[in-house]
Amino acid sequence: MRMTWAVAAALLSFAATAAHAQLPAAARREAWPVTGLQQPAQIIVDRWGISHIYAGSVRDAFFLQGYNAARDRLWQIDLWRKRGLGRLSASFGPAYVAQDRAARLLLYRGDMAREWAAYAPGARDAVTAWVDGVDAYVAEVRAGAKPLPIEFRLTASRPETWAPDDILRIRSHTLVGNVTSEVARAQVVCAGGVEADRLRRKIEPTSHKLAVPEGLNPCDIPADVLQDYILGTEPVSFEPLAGRKTAALDPRAQLAQRIDATSGEGSNNWTISGARTASGRPILANDPHRAVGVPSLRYIVHMEAPGLSIEGAGEPALPGVSLGHNADVAFGLTIFPIDQEDLYVYEINPAGDAYRYKGGWEPMKVVREAIEVKGEAPREVELRYTRHGPVLKIDPARRRAFALRTVWNEPGAEGYFQSSRLWRAKSWADFEGGRDAWGTPPLNLVYADRTGVIGWSAAGLTPVRPNWDGLMPVPGDGRYEWAGFLPGAELPWLKNPAKGWFATANAMNLPKGYPDEQRKVSFEWSDPSRITRIEEVLAAEPKGTIAQSTALQTDTVSAESRRLRALLRADMGQTPPAEQGSNLAKAIKLLEAWNGDERTDSAPAAIYEVWVSGYLGKGAAAMYAPRPARDLIGSGSLDAVIGFLESGEAGPRRKLLLLATLGAAVQELEQRLGPDMSTWTWGRLHRAEFQNPAGVLADRETAARMAVGPVAVPGSASTPRAATYRPELFTQVAGASVRMVLDVGQWDNSMVVNTPGQSGDPANPHYRDLFAPWAAGDYVPLRYTRPAVEAAAETVLDLTPKR
């Protein structure tokens, strides 16, 4: 075959660049022939484990991104694919059939031509090339040319090959809402009426009033209605393969656990104008908060090819990056909690195969599939769908069925992949185009470019609900139908804000006068503690720097604690005589004098967090909620509980509540940390320790090598340094998966940290090398220009097409 002039020029350019590379003397070089690669290329892995891909074409860049993702994270991306497609049983056996069925119920089953057409031009080529790269590496592993990750050996399984459609059909990795809250609210309202729900979850704007939709009986909603939904979206556990039986959770406890887990997942971001920075250039900062563990949820990568230059972080099983920058524009994201789900309740006929719709009976669509099971014959399963979506439960006794309507079923709603429209953005207009097409998850997108423009926009598929607010389930008989989706421009946005900066943290940020009662974007938001602290710090700094933004991302001051401490000071006055000199009296004094900084060496931080996570909310529910609703409310939302106590409705019993619940927290701390309060610290309780899920199958020594930590960590869910923990153990379970601060236009000054590292191989130093800096609030450089990347090179892979 004759070489074209374009290809020849690209090869000569690559050869010249490689020949003049200024690599450190210690950098290791390896030559890898790669089947499927079309032109010579390089992957430079810097000393922090970040891969910088230099390819001769856009196609090869995405091919190598997939190949490299498999090189670093093959077990992780293979498991995500199997979980999402419902193929766990094929590798791990019959214990996973129920989870496979649930996952298949939630797959995208729409028109794939419309699905592909919904993304940026060239997106299908990028996905196809990425998949080809993964499959090329899988082939090398299968042939013994590359090592098989330890988790495959522990599970006696092998990696599978991919198809491009696989990536887009899987929706269940993506955060959307609010069906779990709808069900929890219906259960609380059934037990205690509409007013009982105010301690469970705050509704904003506060002028909006909750009402039961006409035709809905909240008591019709079964406790286990979301069992398949939760099963189909949860991570994979290997306890069954280890022969460990876990007690089945009560459905209400399972629902509460899911709500607690998702409420702890949020993010912070901000964009600062050059007029408010010391350098005169914009700064864009982003730290997405998700579940933390090993391997990391996120992967940092840099890709260069003629016509493509992007650097940032994304999920390792998705092409491109979701947050980061190109040569001209930086973009970041946090969850903007658009209500993208509804639970529909149907009357069904006696046979259970049709549901009442607009006065008639409409048959359910039935899909039958065979689930491949390792070591056994395939299992036949039946999946049912209504016009609104997958049927989650059928209750024959009550002649009711329940289905999920979700934007997942709409073309273009693959999680984060609309970021493909931002990879080549050069202007605010390009950013708006990405916003207008965005599907899921629903986001606050922030923007900054080299010309100095900054801004923010909400983005996401937003159902139009003409006659209800989306806060509770609704009858599926035709009275409650989505009327399309809001145009992107009708979501709130802001370009070049007058104050010179804009920040988001999942809190209610609808502009004053926004017609939310008409557009019904959302009525459920994260508490305002993080955004309150972020805004006060940004407002006080007229000339921001990269260092100040990294310090703010790791700030551990809880603005929420101020509100409760104010109530404590107002109510306590003089400590009751019986308590004077006790640890309770000392705790009150410590809290009253505390500045809200949740450092690891702080005793009041330990007292406060044990109090609010284990006692205050449950105590408020016991004191103020109707008895049948108390267990359903649980601890409730701390923001809602504090708001109720601030409102005056709590009355004189508030002091009794504060004293009793704080006293119980002090008693727990005495049992956990001993009676000497001078030894109490938050760091003795609050720790980060990541366990590899497959470690339960390993011997003790191997499992220890697969684990990371423990280490004491500061902060909590209510601080900018989000550090959500399980109340019973205080072990961090969610927080900043990646922290990134970008110097817009001088990209080499940017800083980043992943946790616990870039690699998924426990034997690789980059498996855990970023854990210590992440826990300490430190960062590493995010290099962008070729000289800066080469100066930091640790390993250089010289890649050539294998003929």
PDB file of C-alpha atoms in Angstrom, residues 492-710:
ATOM      1  CA  PRO A 492     -30.554  28.910  34.662  1.00  0.00           C
ATOM      2  CA  TRP A 493     -27.206  30.218  33.385  1.00  0.00           C
ATOM      3  CA  LEU A 494     -24.842  33.144  33.867  1.00  0.00           C
ATOM      4  CA  LYS A 495     -22.071  34.583  31.683  1.00  0.00           C
ATOM      5  CA  ASN A 496     -19.345  36.831  33.112  1.00  0.00           C
ATOM      6  CA  PRO A 497     -20.964  37.398  36.518  1.00  0.00           C
ATOM      7  CA  ALA A 498     -20.529  40.909  37.860  1.00  0.00           C
ATOM      8  CA  LYS A 499     -18.901  39.699  41.075  1.00  0.00           C
ATOM      9  CA  GLY A 500     -16.145  38.043  39.034  1.00  0.00           C
ATOM     10  CA  TRP A 501     -16.703  34.443  40.074  1.00  0.00           C
ATOM     11  CA  PHE A 502     -19.353  31.752  40.355  1.00  0.00           C
ATOM     12  CA  ALA A 503     -19.401  28.605  42.497  1.00  0.00           C
ATOM     13  CA  THR A 504     -21.672  25.591  42.870  1.00  0.00           C
ATOM     14  CA  ALA A 505     -21.906  22.781  45.409  1.00  0.00           C
ATOM     15  CA  ASN A 506     -25.201  20.991  44.600  1.00  0.00           C
ATOM     16  CA  ALA A 507     -27.119  23.491  46.739  1.00  0.00           C
ATOM     17  CA  MET A 508     -30.187  25.463  45.644  1.00  0.00           C
ATOM     18  CA  ASN A 509     -28.797  28.045  43.206  1.00  0.00           C
ATOM     19  CA  LEU A 510     -31.823  29.079  41.155  1.00  0.00           C
ATOM     20  CA  PRO A 511     -31.483  32.812  40.441  1.00  0.00           C
ATOM     21  CA  LYS A 512     -33.924  35.155  42.130  1.00  0.00           C
ATOM     22  CA  GLY A 513     -37.104  35.267  40.093  1.00  0.00           C
ATOM     23  CA  TYR A 514     -36.481  31.985  38.269  1.00  0.00           C
ATOM     24  CA  PRO A 515     -39.910  30.462  37.489  1.00  0.00           C
ATOM     25  CA  ASP A 516     -39.367  27.134  39.205  1.00  0.00           C
ATOM     26  CA  GLU A 517     -43.061  26.693  40.017  1.00  0.00           C
ATOM     27  CA  GLN A 518     -43.725  26.689  36.274  1.00  0.00           C
ATOM     28  CA  ARG A 519     -40.631  24.789  35.089  1.00  0.00           C
ATOM     29  CA  LYS A 520     -40.333  22.471  38.129  1.00  0.00           C
ATOM     30  CA  VAL A 521     -36.650  21.844  37.617  1.00  0.00           C
ATOM     31  CA  SER A 522     -36.086  20.539  41.140  1.00  0.00           C
ATOM     32  CA  PHE A 523     -37.319  20.913  44.697  1.00  0.00           C
ATOM     33  CA  GLU A 524     -34.625  18.793  46.402  1.00  0.00           C
ATOM     34  CA  TRP A 525     -31.082  20.076  46.867  1.00  0.00           C
ATOM     35  CA  SER A 526     -28.000  19.430  48.953  1.00  0.00           C
ATOM     36  CA  ASP A 527     -27.606  21.330  52.186  1.00  0.00           C
ATOM     37  CA  PRO A 528     -26.003  24.802  51.836  1.00  0.00           C
ATOM     38  CA  SER A 529     -23.055  24.205  54.165  1.00  0.00           C
ATOM     39  CA  ARG A 530     -20.392  23.685  51.482  1.00  0.00           C
ATOM     40  CA  ILE A 531     -21.534  26.524  49.230  1.00  0.00           C
ATOM     41  CA  THR A 532     -21.829  28.908  52.194  1.00  0.00           C
ATOM     42  CA  ARG A 533     -18.213  28.318  53.116  1.00  0.00           C
ATOM     43  CA  ILE A 534     -16.960  28.408  49.509  1.00  0.00           C
ATOM     44  CA  GLU A 535     -18.730  31.679  48.745  1.00  0.00           C
ATOM     45  CA  GLU A 536     -17.485  33.438  51.863  1.00  0.00           C
ATOM     46  CA  VAL A 537     -13.888  32.466  51.066  1.00  0.00           C
ATOM     47  CA  LEU A 538     -14.094  33.457  47.391  1.00  0.00           C
ATOM     48  CA  ALA A 539     -15.818  36.746  48.195  1.00  0.00           C
ATOM     49  CA  ALA A 540     -13.074  37.678  50.664  1.00  0.00           C
ATOM     50  CA  GLU A 541     -10.219  37.082  48.193  1.00  0.00           C
ATOM     51  CA  PRO A 542      -9.810  39.854  45.584  1.00  0.00           C
ATOM     52  CA  LYS A 543      -6.771  38.250  43.925  1.00  0.00           C
ATOM     53  CA  GLY A 544      -7.137  34.494  43.914  1.00  0.00           C
ATOM     54  CA  THR A 545      -4.350  32.040  43.210  1.00  0.00           C
ATOM     55  CA  ILE A 546      -4.021  28.365  42.361  1.00  0.00           C
ATOM     56  CA  ALA A 547      -2.800  27.717  45.912  1.00  0.00           C
ATOM     57  CA  GLN A 548      -5.831  29.429  47.408  1.00  0.00           C
ATOM     58  CA  SER A 549      -8.188  27.317  45.299  1.00  0.00           C
ATOM     59  CA  THR A 550      -6.453  24.096  46.333  1.00  0.00           C
ATOM     60  CA  ALA A 551      -6.708  25.213  49.964  1.00  0.00           C
ATOM     61  CA  LEU A 552     -10.415  25.891  49.525  1.00  0.00           C
ATOM     62  CA  GLN A 553     -11.022  22.466  47.973  1.00  0.00           C
ATOM     63  CA  THR A 554      -9.537  20.925  51.112  1.00  0.00           C
ATOM     64  CA  ASP A 555     -11.106  23.374  53.587  1.00  0.00           C
ATOM     65  CA  THR A 556     -12.593  21.628  56.638  1.00  0.00           C
ATOM     66  CA  VAL A 557     -14.816  24.343  58.138  1.00  0.00           C
ATOM     67  CA  SER A 558     -18.444  23.312  58.585  1.00  0.00           C
ATOM     68  CA  ALA A 559     -20.742  26.296  58.059  1.00  0.00           C
ATOM     69  CA  GLU A 560     -23.643  24.070  59.029  1.00  0.00           C
ATOM     70  CA  SER A 561     -22.194  23.568  62.500  1.00  0.00           C
ATOM     71  CA  ARG A 562     -22.495  27.315  63.168  1.00  0.00           C
ATOM     72  CA  ARG A 563     -26.261  27.103  62.989  1.00  0.00           C
ATOM     73  CA  LEU A 564     -26.485  24.329  65.541  1.00  0.00           C
ATOM     74  CA  ARG A 565     -23.904  25.935  67.822  1.00  0.00           C
ATOM     75  CA  ALA A 566     -25.980  29.131  67.752  1.00  0.00           C
ATOM     76  CA  LEU A 567     -29.000  27.155  68.952  1.00  0.00           C
ATOM     77  CA  LEU A 568     -26.879  25.553  71.638  1.00  0.00           C
ATOM     78  CA  ARG A 569     -25.702  28.931  72.932  1.00  0.00           C
ATOM     79  CA  ALA A 570     -29.246  30.296  72.834  1.00  0.00           C
ATOM     80  CA  ASP A 571     -30.761  27.376  74.745  1.00  0.00           C
ATOM     81  CA  MET A 572     -28.153  26.176  77.192  1.00  0.00           C
ATOM     82  CA  GLY A 573     -27.560  29.261  79.304  1.00  0.00           C
ATOM     83  CA  GLN A 574     -26.356  27.631  82.500  1.00  0.00           C
ATOM     84  CA  THR A 575     -25.720  23.909  82.429  1.00  0.00           C
ATOM     85  CA  PRO A 576     -28.163  21.989  84.645  1.00  0.00           C
ATOM     86  CA  PRO A 577     -26.613  21.540  88.119  1.00  0.00           C
ATOM     87  CA  ALA A 578     -26.633  17.758  87.784  1.00  0.00           C
ATOM     88  CA  GLU A 579     -24.373  18.009  84.731  1.00  0.00           C
ATOM     89  CA  GLN A 580     -21.874  20.611  85.953  1.00  0.00           C
ATOM     90  CA  GLY A 581     -18.315  19.282  85.822  1.00  0.00           C
ATOM     91  CA  SER A 582     -19.364  16.338  83.671  1.00  0.00           C
ATOM     92  CA  ASN A 583     -18.094  15.528  80.190  1.00  0.00           C
ATOM     93  CA  LEU A 584     -21.434  16.812  78.884  1.00  0.00           C
ATOM     94  CA  ALA A 585     -20.800  20.224  80.434  1.00  0.00           C
ATOM     95  CA  LYS A 586     -17.279  20.234  79.005  1.00  0.00           C
ATOM     96  CA  ALA A 587     -18.637  19.235  75.598  1.00  0.00           C
ATOM     97  CA  ILE A 588     -21.108  22.124  75.612  1.00  0.00           C
ATOM     98  CA  LYS A 589     -18.327  24.593  76.401  1.00  0.00           C
ATOM     99  CA  LEU A 590     -16.082  23.124  73.710  1.00  0.00           C
ATOM    100  CA  LEU A 591     -18.811  23.370  71.080  1.00  0.00           C
ATOM    101  CA  GLU A 592     -19.786  26.894  72.051  1.00  0.00           C
ATOM    102  CA  ALA A 593     -16.174  28.077  71.673  1.00  0.00           C
ATOM    103  CA  TRP A 594     -15.399  26.021  68.555  1.00  0.00           C
ATOM    104  CA  ASN A 595     -14.767  27.678  65.166  1.00  0.00           C
ATOM    105  CA  GLY A 596     -16.280  24.791  63.176  1.00  0.00           C
ATOM    106  CA  ASP A 597     -12.963  23.573  61.750  1.00  0.00           C
ATOM    107  CA  GLU A 598     -13.102  19.773  61.589  1.00  0.00           C
ATOM    108  CA  ARG A 599      -9.385  19.067  61.838  1.00  0.00           C
ATOM    109  CA  THR A 600      -8.165  15.599  62.741  1.00  0.00           C
ATOM    110  CA  ASP A 601      -6.876  16.890  66.098  1.00  0.00           C
ATOM    111  CA  SER A 602     -10.181  18.543  67.040  1.00  0.00           C
ATOM    112  CA  ALA A 603     -12.179  17.247  70.023  1.00  0.00           C
ATOM    113  CA  PRO A 604     -15.261  19.426  69.308  1.00  0.00           C
ATOM    114  CA  ALA A 605     -15.325  18.087  65.735  1.00  0.00           C
ATOM    115  CA  ALA A 606     -15.572  14.537  67.122  1.00  0.00           C
ATOM    116  CA  ILE A 607     -18.318  15.563  69.540  1.00  0.00           C
ATOM    117  CA  TYR A 608     -20.273  17.427  66.871  1.00  0.00           C
ATOM    118  CA  GLU A 609     -20.117  14.685  64.233  1.00  0.00           C
ATOM    119  CA  VAL A 610     -21.081  11.869  66.602  1.00  0.00           C
ATOM    120  CA  TRP A 611     -23.957  14.047  67.833  1.00  0.00           C
ATOM    121  CA  VAL A 612     -25.417  15.015  64.461  1.00  0.00           C
ATOM    122  CA  SER A 613     -24.852  11.709  62.684  1.00  0.00           C
ATOM    123  CA  GLY A 614     -26.156   9.401  65.375  1.00  0.00           C
ATOM    124  CA  TYR A 615     -28.528  11.213  67.691  1.00  0.00           C
ATOM    125  CA  LEU A 616     -29.913  14.644  66.818  1.00  0.00           C
ATOM    126  CA  GLY A 617     -32.055  13.654  63.831  1.00  0.00           C
ATOM    127  CA  LYS A 618     -33.414  10.489  65.393  1.00  0.00           C
ATOM    128  CA  GLY A 619     -34.154  12.411  68.554  1.00  0.00           C
ATOM    129  CA  ALA A 620     -36.010  15.110  66.631  1.00  0.00           C
ATOM    130  CA  ALA A 621     -38.095  12.490  64.819  1.00  0.00           C
ATOM    131  CA  ALA A 622     -38.907  10.775  68.118  1.00  0.00           C
ATOM    132  CA  MET A 623     -39.930  14.070  69.708  1.00  0.00           C
ATOM    133  CA  TYR A 624     -41.818  15.785  66.888  1.00  0.00           C
ATOM    134  CA  ALA A 625     -42.937  13.231  64.278  1.00  0.00           C
ATOM    135  CA  PRO A 626     -46.011  10.981  64.505  1.00  0.00           C
ATOM    136  CA  ARG A 627     -45.032   7.637  66.006  1.00  0.00           C
ATOM    137  CA  PRO A 628     -45.693   5.479  62.885  1.00  0.00           C
ATOM    138  CA  ALA A 629     -43.372   7.710  60.785  1.00  0.00           C
ATOM    139  CA  ARG A 630     -40.401   7.896  63.147  1.00  0.00           C
ATOM    140  CA  ASP A 631     -38.482   4.857  61.956  1.00  0.00           C
ATOM    141  CA  LEU A 632     -39.135   5.834  58.333  1.00  0.00           C
ATOM    142  CA  ILE A 633     -37.657   9.298  58.883  1.00  0.00           C
ATOM    143  CA  GLY A 634     -34.595   7.871  60.631  1.00  0.00           C
ATOM    144  CA  SER A 635     -31.987  10.586  61.143  1.00  0.00           C
ATOM    145  CA  GLY A 636     -33.608  12.684  58.446  1.00  0.00           C
ATOM    146  CA  SER A 637     -31.747  15.450  56.671  1.00  0.00           C
ATOM    147  CA  LEU A 638     -29.563  17.485  59.045  1.00  0.00           C
ATOM    148  CA  ASP A 639     -30.348  20.650  57.093  1.00  0.00           C
ATOM    149  CA  ALA A 640     -34.078  19.950  57.446  1.00  0.00           C
ATOM    150  CA  VAL A 641     -33.743  19.134  61.159  1.00  0.00           C
ATOM    151  CA  ILE A 642     -31.730  22.274  61.911  1.00  0.00           C
ATOM    152  CA  GLY A 643     -34.144  24.365  59.842  1.00  0.00           C
ATOM    153  CA  PHE A 644     -37.068  23.007  61.856  1.00  0.00           C
ATOM    154  CA  LEU A 645     -35.288  23.755  65.139  1.00  0.00           C
ATOM    155  CA  GLU A 646     -34.489  27.284  63.927  1.00  0.00           C
ATOM    156  CA  SER A 647     -38.081  27.962  62.873  1.00  0.00           C
ATOM    157  CA  GLY A 648     -39.507  28.268  66.358  1.00  0.00           C
ATOM    158  CA  GLU A 649     -41.960  25.406  65.797  1.00  0.00           C
ATOM    159  CA  ALA A 650     -39.856  23.196  68.042  1.00  0.00           C
ATOM    160  CA  GLY A 651     -40.935  25.201  71.094  1.00  0.00           C
ATOM    161  CA  PRO A 652     -39.499  24.821  74.601  1.00  0.00           C
ATOM    162  CA  ARG A 653     -38.786  21.139  74.035  1.00  0.00           C
ATOM    163  CA  ARG A 654     -35.871  22.121  71.795  1.00  0.00           C
ATOM    164  CA  LYS A 655     -33.541  22.585  74.779  1.00  0.00           C
ATOM    165  CA  LEU A 656     -34.456  19.152  76.101  1.00  0.00           C
ATOM    166  CA  LEU A 657     -33.774  17.642  72.672  1.00  0.00           C
ATOM    167  CA  LEU A 658     -30.352  19.293  72.372  1.00  0.00           C
ATOM    168  CA  LEU A 659     -29.322  18.296  75.877  1.00  0.00           C
ATOM    169  CA  ALA A 660     -30.545  14.706  75.656  1.00  0.00           C
ATOM    170  CA  THR A 661     -29.083  13.934  72.247  1.00  0.00           C
ATOM    171  CA  LEU A 662     -25.762  15.636  72.955  1.00  0.00           C
ATOM    172  CA  GLY A 663     -25.555  13.705  76.208  1.00  0.00           C
ATOM    173  CA  ALA A 664     -26.052  10.430  74.335  1.00  0.00           C
ATOM    174  CA  ALA A 665     -23.283  11.393  71.894  1.00  0.00           C
ATOM    175  CA  VAL A 666     -20.911  12.116  74.782  1.00  0.00           C
ATOM    176  CA  GLN A 667     -21.672   8.712  76.277  1.00  0.00           C
ATOM    177  CA  GLU A 668     -20.834   7.024  72.963  1.00  0.00           C
ATOM    178  CA  LEU A 669     -17.543   8.900  72.800  1.00  0.00           C
ATOM    179  CA  GLU A 670     -16.706   7.833  76.346  1.00  0.00           C
ATOM    180  CA  GLN A 671     -17.216   4.220  75.260  1.00  0.00           C
ATOM    181  CA  ARG A 672     -15.256   4.608  72.010  1.00  0.00           C
ATOM    182  CA  LEU A 673     -12.395   6.874  73.103  1.00  0.00           C
ATOM    183  CA  GLY A 674     -12.360   6.615  76.895  1.00  0.00           C
ATOM    184  CA  PRO A 675     -13.519   8.950  79.657  1.00  0.00           C
ATOM    185  CA  ASP A 676     -10.607  11.424  79.336  1.00  0.00           C
ATOM    186  CA  MET A 677     -11.968  14.090  76.965  1.00  0.00           C
ATOM    187  CA  SER A 678      -8.488  15.578  76.514  1.00  0.00           C
ATOM    188  CA  THR A 679      -7.632  12.536  74.353  1.00  0.00           C
ATOM    189  CA  TRP A 680     -10.642  12.846  72.083  1.00  0.00           C
ATOM    190  CA  THR A 681      -9.931  13.810  68.461  1.00  0.00           C
ATOM    191  CA  TRP A 682     -11.884  13.571  65.227  1.00  0.00           C
ATOM    192  CA  GLY A 683      -8.991  11.726  63.587  1.00  0.00           C
ATOM    193  CA  ARG A 684      -9.277   8.848  66.056  1.00  0.00           C
ATOM    194  CA  LEU A 685     -12.709   8.149  64.587  1.00  0.00           C
ATOM    195  CA  HIS A 686     -12.689   9.467  61.029  1.00  0.00           C
ATOM    196  CA  ARG A 687     -10.422   7.485  58.746  1.00  0.00           C
ATOM    197  CA  ALA A 688      -9.971   6.640  55.104  1.00  0.00           C
ATOM    198  CA  GLU A 689      -9.370   2.993  54.311  1.00  0.00           C
ATOM    199  CA  PHE A 690     -10.097   1.495  50.908  1.00  0.00           C
ATOM    200  CA  GLN A 691     -10.699  -2.212  50.442  1.00  0.00           C
ATOM    201  CA  ASN A 692     -10.488  -3.809  47.012  1.00  0.00           C
ATOM    202  CA  PRO A 693     -13.853  -5.620  46.611  1.00  0.00           C
ATOM    203  CA  ALA A 694     -12.093  -8.742  45.308  1.00  0.00           C
ATOM    204  CA  GLY A 695      -9.836  -8.807  48.359  1.00  0.00           C
ATOM    205  CA  VAL A 696     -12.365 -10.968  50.212  1.00  0.00           C
ATOM    206  CA  LEU A 697     -11.271 -13.822  47.917  1.00  0.00           C
ATOM    207  CA  ALA A 698      -7.569 -13.450  48.710  1.00  0.00           C
ATOM    208  CA  ASP A 699      -5.436 -14.742  51.548  1.00  0.00           C
ATOM    209  CA  ARG A 700      -4.792 -12.284  54.374  1.00  0.00           C
ATOM    210  CA  GLU A 701      -1.407 -11.128  53.102  1.00  0.00           C
ATOM    211  CA  THR A 702      -2.635 -10.564  49.540  1.00  0.00           C
ATOM    212  CA  ALA A 703      -5.789  -8.816  50.731  1.00  0.00           C
ATOM    213  CA  ALA A 704      -3.634  -6.443  52.792  1.00  0.00           C
ATOM    214  CA  ARG A 705      -1.558  -5.615  49.701  1.00  0.00           C
ATOM    215  CA  MET A 706      -4.764  -4.852  47.804  1.00  0.00           C
ATOM    216  CA  ALA A 707      -6.033  -2.479  50.517  1.00  0.00           C
ATOM    217  CA  VAL A 708      -5.053   1.163  50.988  1.00  0.00           C
ATOM    218  CA  GLY A 709      -4.875   2.968  54.329  1.00  0.00           C
ATOM    219  CA  PRO A 710      -6.047   3.515  56.976  1.00  0.00           C
TER     220      PRO A 710
END
